[in-house]
Coordinates of C-alpha atoms and ligand atoms in Angstrom, one line a residue:
X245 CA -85.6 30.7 163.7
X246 CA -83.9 28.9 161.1
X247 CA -82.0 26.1 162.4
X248 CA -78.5 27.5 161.1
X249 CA -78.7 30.6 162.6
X250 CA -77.5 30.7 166.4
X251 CA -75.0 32.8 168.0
X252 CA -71.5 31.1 168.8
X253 CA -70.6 30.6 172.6
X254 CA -67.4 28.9 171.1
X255 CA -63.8 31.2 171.5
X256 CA -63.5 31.1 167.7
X257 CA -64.8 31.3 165.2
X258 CA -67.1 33.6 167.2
X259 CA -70.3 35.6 166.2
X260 CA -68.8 38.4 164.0
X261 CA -71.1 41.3 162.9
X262 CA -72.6 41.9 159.7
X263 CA -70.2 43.7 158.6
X264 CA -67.3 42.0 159.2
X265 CA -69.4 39.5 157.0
X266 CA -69.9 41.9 154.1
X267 CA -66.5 43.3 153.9
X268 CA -66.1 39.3 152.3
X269 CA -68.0 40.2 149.2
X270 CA -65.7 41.8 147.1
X271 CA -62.8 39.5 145.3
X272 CA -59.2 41.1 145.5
X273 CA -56.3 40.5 144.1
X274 CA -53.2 39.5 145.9
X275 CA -50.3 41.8 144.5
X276 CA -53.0 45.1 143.6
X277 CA -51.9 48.1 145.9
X278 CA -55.0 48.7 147.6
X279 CA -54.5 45.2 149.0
X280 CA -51.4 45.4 149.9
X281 CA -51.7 48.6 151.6
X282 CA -54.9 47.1 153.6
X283 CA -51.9 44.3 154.6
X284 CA -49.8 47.3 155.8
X285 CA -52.6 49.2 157.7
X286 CA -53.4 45.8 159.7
X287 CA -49.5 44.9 160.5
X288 CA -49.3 48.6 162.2
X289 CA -52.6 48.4 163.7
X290 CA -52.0 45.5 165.7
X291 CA -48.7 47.2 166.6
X292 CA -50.4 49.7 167.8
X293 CA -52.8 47.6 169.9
X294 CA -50.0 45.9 171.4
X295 CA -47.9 49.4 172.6
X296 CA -45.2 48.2 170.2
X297 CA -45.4 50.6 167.7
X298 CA -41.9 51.8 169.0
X299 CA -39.4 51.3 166.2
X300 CA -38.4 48.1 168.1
X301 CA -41.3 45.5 166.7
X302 CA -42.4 44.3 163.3
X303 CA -46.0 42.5 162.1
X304 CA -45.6 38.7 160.4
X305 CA -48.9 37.2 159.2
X306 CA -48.9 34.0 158.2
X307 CA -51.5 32.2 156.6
X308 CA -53.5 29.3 158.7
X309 CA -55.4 29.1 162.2
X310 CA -53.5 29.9 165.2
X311 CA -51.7 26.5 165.7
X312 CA -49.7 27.6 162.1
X313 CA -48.7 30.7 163.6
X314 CA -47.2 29.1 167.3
X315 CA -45.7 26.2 164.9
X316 CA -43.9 29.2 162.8
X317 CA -42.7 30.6 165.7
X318 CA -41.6 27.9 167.3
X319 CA -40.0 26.3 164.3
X320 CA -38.1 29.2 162.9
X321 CA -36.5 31.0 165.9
X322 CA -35.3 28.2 168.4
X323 CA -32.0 27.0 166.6
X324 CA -30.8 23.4 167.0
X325 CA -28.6 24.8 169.6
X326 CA -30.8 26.6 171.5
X327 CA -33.5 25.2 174.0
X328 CA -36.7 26.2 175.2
X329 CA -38.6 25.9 178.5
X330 CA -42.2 25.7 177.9
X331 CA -44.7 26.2 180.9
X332 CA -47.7 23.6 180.7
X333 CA -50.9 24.0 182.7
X334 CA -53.4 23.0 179.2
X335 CA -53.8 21.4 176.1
X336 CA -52.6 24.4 174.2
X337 CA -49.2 24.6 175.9
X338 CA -48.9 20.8 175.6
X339 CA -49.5 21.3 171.7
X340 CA -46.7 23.3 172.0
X341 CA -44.1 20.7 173.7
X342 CA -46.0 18.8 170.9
X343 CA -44.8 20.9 168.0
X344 CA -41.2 20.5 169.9
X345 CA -41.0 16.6 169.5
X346 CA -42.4 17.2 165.9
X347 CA -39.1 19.7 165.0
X348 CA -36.8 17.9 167.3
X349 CA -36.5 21.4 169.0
X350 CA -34.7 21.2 172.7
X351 CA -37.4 21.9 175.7
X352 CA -38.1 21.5 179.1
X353 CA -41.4 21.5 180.5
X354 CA -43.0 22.6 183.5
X355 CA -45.6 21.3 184.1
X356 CA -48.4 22.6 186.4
X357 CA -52.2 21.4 187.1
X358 CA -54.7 22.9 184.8
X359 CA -56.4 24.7 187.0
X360 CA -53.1 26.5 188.5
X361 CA -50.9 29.3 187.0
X362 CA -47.3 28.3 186.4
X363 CA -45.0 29.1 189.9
X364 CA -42.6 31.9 188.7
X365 CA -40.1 31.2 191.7
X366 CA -40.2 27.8 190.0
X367 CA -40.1 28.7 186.8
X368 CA -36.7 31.1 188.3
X369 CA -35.3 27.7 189.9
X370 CA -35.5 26.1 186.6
X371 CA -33.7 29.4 184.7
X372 CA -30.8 29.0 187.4
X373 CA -30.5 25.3 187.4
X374 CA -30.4 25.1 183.4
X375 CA -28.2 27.7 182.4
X376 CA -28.7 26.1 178.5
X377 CA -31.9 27.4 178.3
X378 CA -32.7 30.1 175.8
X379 CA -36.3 30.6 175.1
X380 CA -39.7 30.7 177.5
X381 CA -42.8 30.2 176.1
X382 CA -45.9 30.2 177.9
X383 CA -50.1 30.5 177.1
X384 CA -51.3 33.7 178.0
X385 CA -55.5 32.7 178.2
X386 CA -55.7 29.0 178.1
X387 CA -58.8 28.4 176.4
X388 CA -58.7 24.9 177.4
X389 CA -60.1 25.9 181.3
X390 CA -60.6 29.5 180.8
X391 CA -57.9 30.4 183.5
X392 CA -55.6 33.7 182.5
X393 CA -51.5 32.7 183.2
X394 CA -49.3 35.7 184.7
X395 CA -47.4 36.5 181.8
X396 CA -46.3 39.6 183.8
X397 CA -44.6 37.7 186.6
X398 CA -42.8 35.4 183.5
X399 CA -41.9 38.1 181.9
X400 CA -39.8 40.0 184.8
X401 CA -37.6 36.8 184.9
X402 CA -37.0 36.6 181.1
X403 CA -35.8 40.2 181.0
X404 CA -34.0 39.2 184.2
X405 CA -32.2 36.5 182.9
X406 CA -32.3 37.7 179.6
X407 CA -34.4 34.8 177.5
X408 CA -36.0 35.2 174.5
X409 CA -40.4 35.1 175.5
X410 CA -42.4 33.4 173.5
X411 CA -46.4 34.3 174.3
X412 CA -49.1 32.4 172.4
X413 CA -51.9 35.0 173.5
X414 CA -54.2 33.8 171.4
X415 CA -57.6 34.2 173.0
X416 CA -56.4 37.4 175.0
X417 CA -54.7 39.6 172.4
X418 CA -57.6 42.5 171.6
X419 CA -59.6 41.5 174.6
X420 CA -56.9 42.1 177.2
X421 CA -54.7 44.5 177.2
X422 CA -51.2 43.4 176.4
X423 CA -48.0 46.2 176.6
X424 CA -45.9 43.9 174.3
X425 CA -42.5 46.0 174.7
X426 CA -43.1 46.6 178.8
X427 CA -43.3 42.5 179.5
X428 CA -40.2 41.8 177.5
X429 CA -42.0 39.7 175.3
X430 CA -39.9 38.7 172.0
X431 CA -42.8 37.1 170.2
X432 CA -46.5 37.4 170.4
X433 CA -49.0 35.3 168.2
X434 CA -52.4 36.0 168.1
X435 CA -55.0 34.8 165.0
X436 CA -57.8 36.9 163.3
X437 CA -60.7 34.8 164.4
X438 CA -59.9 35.2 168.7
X439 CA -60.8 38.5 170.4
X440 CA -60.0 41.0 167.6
X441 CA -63.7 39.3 165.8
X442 CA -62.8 38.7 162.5
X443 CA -63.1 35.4 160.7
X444 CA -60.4 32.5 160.7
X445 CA -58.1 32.2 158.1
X446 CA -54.4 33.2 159.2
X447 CA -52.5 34.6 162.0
X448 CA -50.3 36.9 163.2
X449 CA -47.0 37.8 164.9
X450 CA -45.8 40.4 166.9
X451 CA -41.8 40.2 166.8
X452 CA -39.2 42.1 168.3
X453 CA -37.1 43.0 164.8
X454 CA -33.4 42.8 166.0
X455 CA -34.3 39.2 167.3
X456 CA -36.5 37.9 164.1
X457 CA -33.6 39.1 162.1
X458 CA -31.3 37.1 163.9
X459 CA -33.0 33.8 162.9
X460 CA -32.5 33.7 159.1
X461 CA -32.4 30.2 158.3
X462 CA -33.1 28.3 161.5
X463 CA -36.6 27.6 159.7
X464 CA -37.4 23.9 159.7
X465 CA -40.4 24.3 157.1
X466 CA -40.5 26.2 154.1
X467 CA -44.5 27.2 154.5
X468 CA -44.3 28.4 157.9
X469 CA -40.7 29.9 158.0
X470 CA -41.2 33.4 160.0
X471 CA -38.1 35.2 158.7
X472 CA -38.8 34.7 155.2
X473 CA -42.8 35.4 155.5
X474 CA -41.2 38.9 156.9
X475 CA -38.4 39.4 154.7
X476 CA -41.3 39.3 151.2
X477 CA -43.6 41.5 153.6
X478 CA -41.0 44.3 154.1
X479 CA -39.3 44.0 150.8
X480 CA -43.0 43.7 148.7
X481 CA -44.9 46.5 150.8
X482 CA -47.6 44.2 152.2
X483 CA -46.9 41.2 149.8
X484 CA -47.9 37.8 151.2
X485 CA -45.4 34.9 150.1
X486 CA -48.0 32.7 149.3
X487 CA -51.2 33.4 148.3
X488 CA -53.6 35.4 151.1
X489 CA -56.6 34.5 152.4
X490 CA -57.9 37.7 150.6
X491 CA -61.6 38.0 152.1
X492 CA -60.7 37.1 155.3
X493 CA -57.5 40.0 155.6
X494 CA -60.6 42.9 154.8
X495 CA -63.2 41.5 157.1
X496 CA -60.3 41.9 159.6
X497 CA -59.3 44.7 158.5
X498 CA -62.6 45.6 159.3
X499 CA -63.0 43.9 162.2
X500 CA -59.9 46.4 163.5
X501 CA -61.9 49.1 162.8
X502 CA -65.0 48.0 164.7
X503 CA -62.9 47.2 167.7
X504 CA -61.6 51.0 167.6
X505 CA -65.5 51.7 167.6
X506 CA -66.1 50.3 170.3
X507 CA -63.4 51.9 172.1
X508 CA -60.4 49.9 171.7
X509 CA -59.2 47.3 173.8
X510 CA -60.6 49.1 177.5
X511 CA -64.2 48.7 176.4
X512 CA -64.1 45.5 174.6
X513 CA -62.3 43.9 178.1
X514 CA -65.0 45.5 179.9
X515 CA -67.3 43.9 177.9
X516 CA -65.8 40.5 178.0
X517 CA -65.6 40.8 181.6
X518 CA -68.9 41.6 182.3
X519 CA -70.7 39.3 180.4
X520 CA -67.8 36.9 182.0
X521 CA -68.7 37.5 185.1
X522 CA -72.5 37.4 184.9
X523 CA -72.7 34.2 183.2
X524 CA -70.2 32.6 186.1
X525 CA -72.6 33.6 188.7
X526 CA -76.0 33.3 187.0
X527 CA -74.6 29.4 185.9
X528 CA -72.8 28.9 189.8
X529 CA -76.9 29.7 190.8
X530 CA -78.2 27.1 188.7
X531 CA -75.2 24.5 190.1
X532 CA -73.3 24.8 187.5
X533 CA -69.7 25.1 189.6
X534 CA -66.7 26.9 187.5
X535 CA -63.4 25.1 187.4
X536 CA -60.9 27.7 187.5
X537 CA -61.3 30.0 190.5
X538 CA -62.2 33.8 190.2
X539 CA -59.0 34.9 190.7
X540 CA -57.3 33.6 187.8
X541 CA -60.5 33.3 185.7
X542 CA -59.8 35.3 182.7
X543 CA -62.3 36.8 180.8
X544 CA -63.1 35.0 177.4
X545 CA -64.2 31.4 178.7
X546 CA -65.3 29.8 181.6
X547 CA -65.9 25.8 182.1
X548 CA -68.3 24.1 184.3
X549 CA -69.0 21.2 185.8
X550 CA -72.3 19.8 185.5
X551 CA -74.7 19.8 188.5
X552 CA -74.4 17.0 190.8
X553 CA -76.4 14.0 190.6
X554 CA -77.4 15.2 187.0
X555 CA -79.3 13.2 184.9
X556 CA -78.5 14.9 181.8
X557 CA -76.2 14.6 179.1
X558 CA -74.0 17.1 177.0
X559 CA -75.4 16.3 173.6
X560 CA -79.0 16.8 174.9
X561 CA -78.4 20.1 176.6
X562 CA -75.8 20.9 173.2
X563 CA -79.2 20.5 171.4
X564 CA -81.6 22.1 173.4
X565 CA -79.5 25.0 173.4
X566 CA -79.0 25.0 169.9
X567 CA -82.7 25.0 169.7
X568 CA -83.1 28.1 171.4
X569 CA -80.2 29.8 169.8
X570 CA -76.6 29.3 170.6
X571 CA -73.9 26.9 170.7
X572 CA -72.0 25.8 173.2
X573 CA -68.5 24.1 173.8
X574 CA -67.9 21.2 175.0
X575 CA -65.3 20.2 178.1
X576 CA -61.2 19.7 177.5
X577 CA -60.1 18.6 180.6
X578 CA -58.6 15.2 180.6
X579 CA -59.5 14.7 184.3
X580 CA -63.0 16.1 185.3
X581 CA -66.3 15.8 183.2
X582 CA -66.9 19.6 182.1
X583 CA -68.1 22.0 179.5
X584 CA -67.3 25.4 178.3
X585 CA -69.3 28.8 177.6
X586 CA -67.1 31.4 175.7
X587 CA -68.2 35.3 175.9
X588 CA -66.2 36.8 173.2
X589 CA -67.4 37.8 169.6
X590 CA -71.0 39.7 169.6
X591 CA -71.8 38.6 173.1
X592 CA -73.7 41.0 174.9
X593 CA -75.4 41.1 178.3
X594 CA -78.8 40.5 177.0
X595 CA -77.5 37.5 175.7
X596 CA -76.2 36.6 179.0
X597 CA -79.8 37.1 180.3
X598 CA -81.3 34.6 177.4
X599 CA -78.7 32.6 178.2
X600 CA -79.2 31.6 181.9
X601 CA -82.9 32.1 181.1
X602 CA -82.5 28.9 178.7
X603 CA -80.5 27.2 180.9
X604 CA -82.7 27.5 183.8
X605 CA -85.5 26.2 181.5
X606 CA -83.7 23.2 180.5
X607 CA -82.3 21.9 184.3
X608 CA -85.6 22.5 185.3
X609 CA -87.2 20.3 182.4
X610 CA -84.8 17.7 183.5
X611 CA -84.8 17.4 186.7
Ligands
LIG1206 C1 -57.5 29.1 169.5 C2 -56.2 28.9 170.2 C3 -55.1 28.4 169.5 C4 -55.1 28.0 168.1 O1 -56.0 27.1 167.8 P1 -56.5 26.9 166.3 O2 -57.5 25.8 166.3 O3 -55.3 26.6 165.5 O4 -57.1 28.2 165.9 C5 -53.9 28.3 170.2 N1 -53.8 28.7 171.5 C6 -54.9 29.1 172.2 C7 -54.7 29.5 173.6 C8 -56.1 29.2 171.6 O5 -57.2 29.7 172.2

């Protein structure tokens, strides 16, 4: 095998097919019509995947990995006199409170142990006890353990006391199944190289209209301001403002198509979850324990801890894995010495059987 080819056990960039890949080879131009309608088809598709495709909800893509797109968000629709109440049990929400300190944007945090889903009677104590507090945002799969937040249980209590929901579902959107409108969320962001399988290069935004449209100059950046990104959008049919990542919108464009193949968002979250499960007990056999229990395991990522007394490192098992064909992820947990397999992108169970069959090889070679 040649030593650049493995498949990706990394949440993204992922293994993407062949054709994702090839729909990269032609060169298109930014403002042609084909292009712009392939802009259009995607900003209804993924309204369509999320139930939103209402009358109520709009599509934003904004060039960049995922971070850009939670940092538009963020940064363009919490006004200086509005504050937001960010729920932290990762590294991914915590970039968030990050992104807060960067804007000087009002927050409160909760903050909960990363292998727990936030509280939502807390989360309710807070809402009552801070009446100044506007905005929730929350993680939906927090790639950083694996574990899968209720954004259900949040939602209920921003429709109930009427807060705007902010929802980085990131590695979830496409893989789970997410009825954007019924959970009251306000603003979803997502990016093109998570569960949909496309390559990175930008993100996207699912956005309740009457609220984006509210927040016309609250933008702290001119790059990543959300309302104007939407504004050229609407008023160019499919018009980025800046210039596209051009190969990357048609291999997802693509990529959308393949994920209807397959049979939309039910069979790919079967999928995930198999392999998801199967690689959590076949690795808890070898004494590899998962972090996160199986209730609120989600089904894109899983970390372990290493056996115990092992003798091994992570850049020796990195390599022998790489050897045999796939890459693995190592741990992001501050507190407990870990390491990650991710299932999503062209993962399939007889992959998961190579997998533990490697594995196996390799403890058994070390120990
Ligand atoms: C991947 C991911 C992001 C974005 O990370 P980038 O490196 O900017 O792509 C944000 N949140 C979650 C939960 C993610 O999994």
């Amino acid at each position: 095998m040649d030593k650049n080819t493995y498949k990706l056990l990394t949440p993204g960039p992922l293994t993407t097919t062949e054709t994702v890949k090839e729909a990269m080879q032609i060169d298109r131009c930014t403002w042609d019509e084909d292009y712009k309608n392939m802009t259009q088809e995607i900003r209804t598709g993924l309204l369509k995947l999320a139930h939103a495709d209402n009358g109520d909800y709009t599509t934003v893509l904004m060039q960049g990995s995922g971070t850009f797109g939670v940092e538009s968000v963020l940064s363009s629709v919490i006004s200086s006199t509005d504050k937001v109440l960010v729920l932290q049990n990762g590294a991914y929400s915590k970039r968030m409170v990050e992104m807060c300190d960067y804007h000087g944007i009002k927050y409160v945090v909760y903050e909960e142990d990363y292998a727990h889903v936030p509280d939502p009677a807390i989360v309710e104590d807070v809402l009552k006890s801070d009446g100044s507090i506007t905005h929730i945002s929350m993680v939906h799969s927090e790639t950083t353990s694996g574990l899968l937040n209720n954004i259900a249980a949040i939602g209920e209590l921003a429709k109930k006391y009427n807060k705007k929901f902010i929802v980085d579902a990131m590695s979830s959107f496409g893989g789970v199944d997410i009825n954007v409108p019924e959970l009251g969320i306000t603003y979803l962001v997502s990016s093109a190289n998570k569960c949909i399988q496309g390559v990175p290069g930008f993100s996207f935004i699912i956005a309740k209209t009457g609220d984006l449209k509210q927040t016309k100059g609250i933008a702290r950046s001119l790059s990543l301001d959300l309302y104007a990104q939407w504004e050229t959008m609407e008023k160019d049919g499919g018009k980025w403002r800046f210039t596209s990542p051009t190969h990357v919108v048609a291999a997802f464009s693509q990529a959308l198509k393949e994920l209807a193949a397959e049979g939309g968002i039910t069979a790919r979250n079967a999928r995930y979850t198999a392999t998801n499960r199967a690689l959590r007990k076949g690795m808890e056999e070898l004494g590899f324990k998962a972090y996160i229990d199986e209730a609120h395991q989600g089904p894109i990522i899983t970390t372990f801890f290493y056996p115990e007394n092992c003798k091994f490192t992570f850049a020796k098992m990195y390599a022998y894995l790489k050897d045999h064909g796939y890459v693995i992820y190592p741990g992001k947990l501050t507190d407990a010495e870990t390491f990650r397999l991710g299932n999503i992108g062209e993962i399939y169970m007889d992959d998961v059987e190579k997998i533990l069959g490697i594995f196996k090889d390799f403890v058994s070679a070390e120990n």
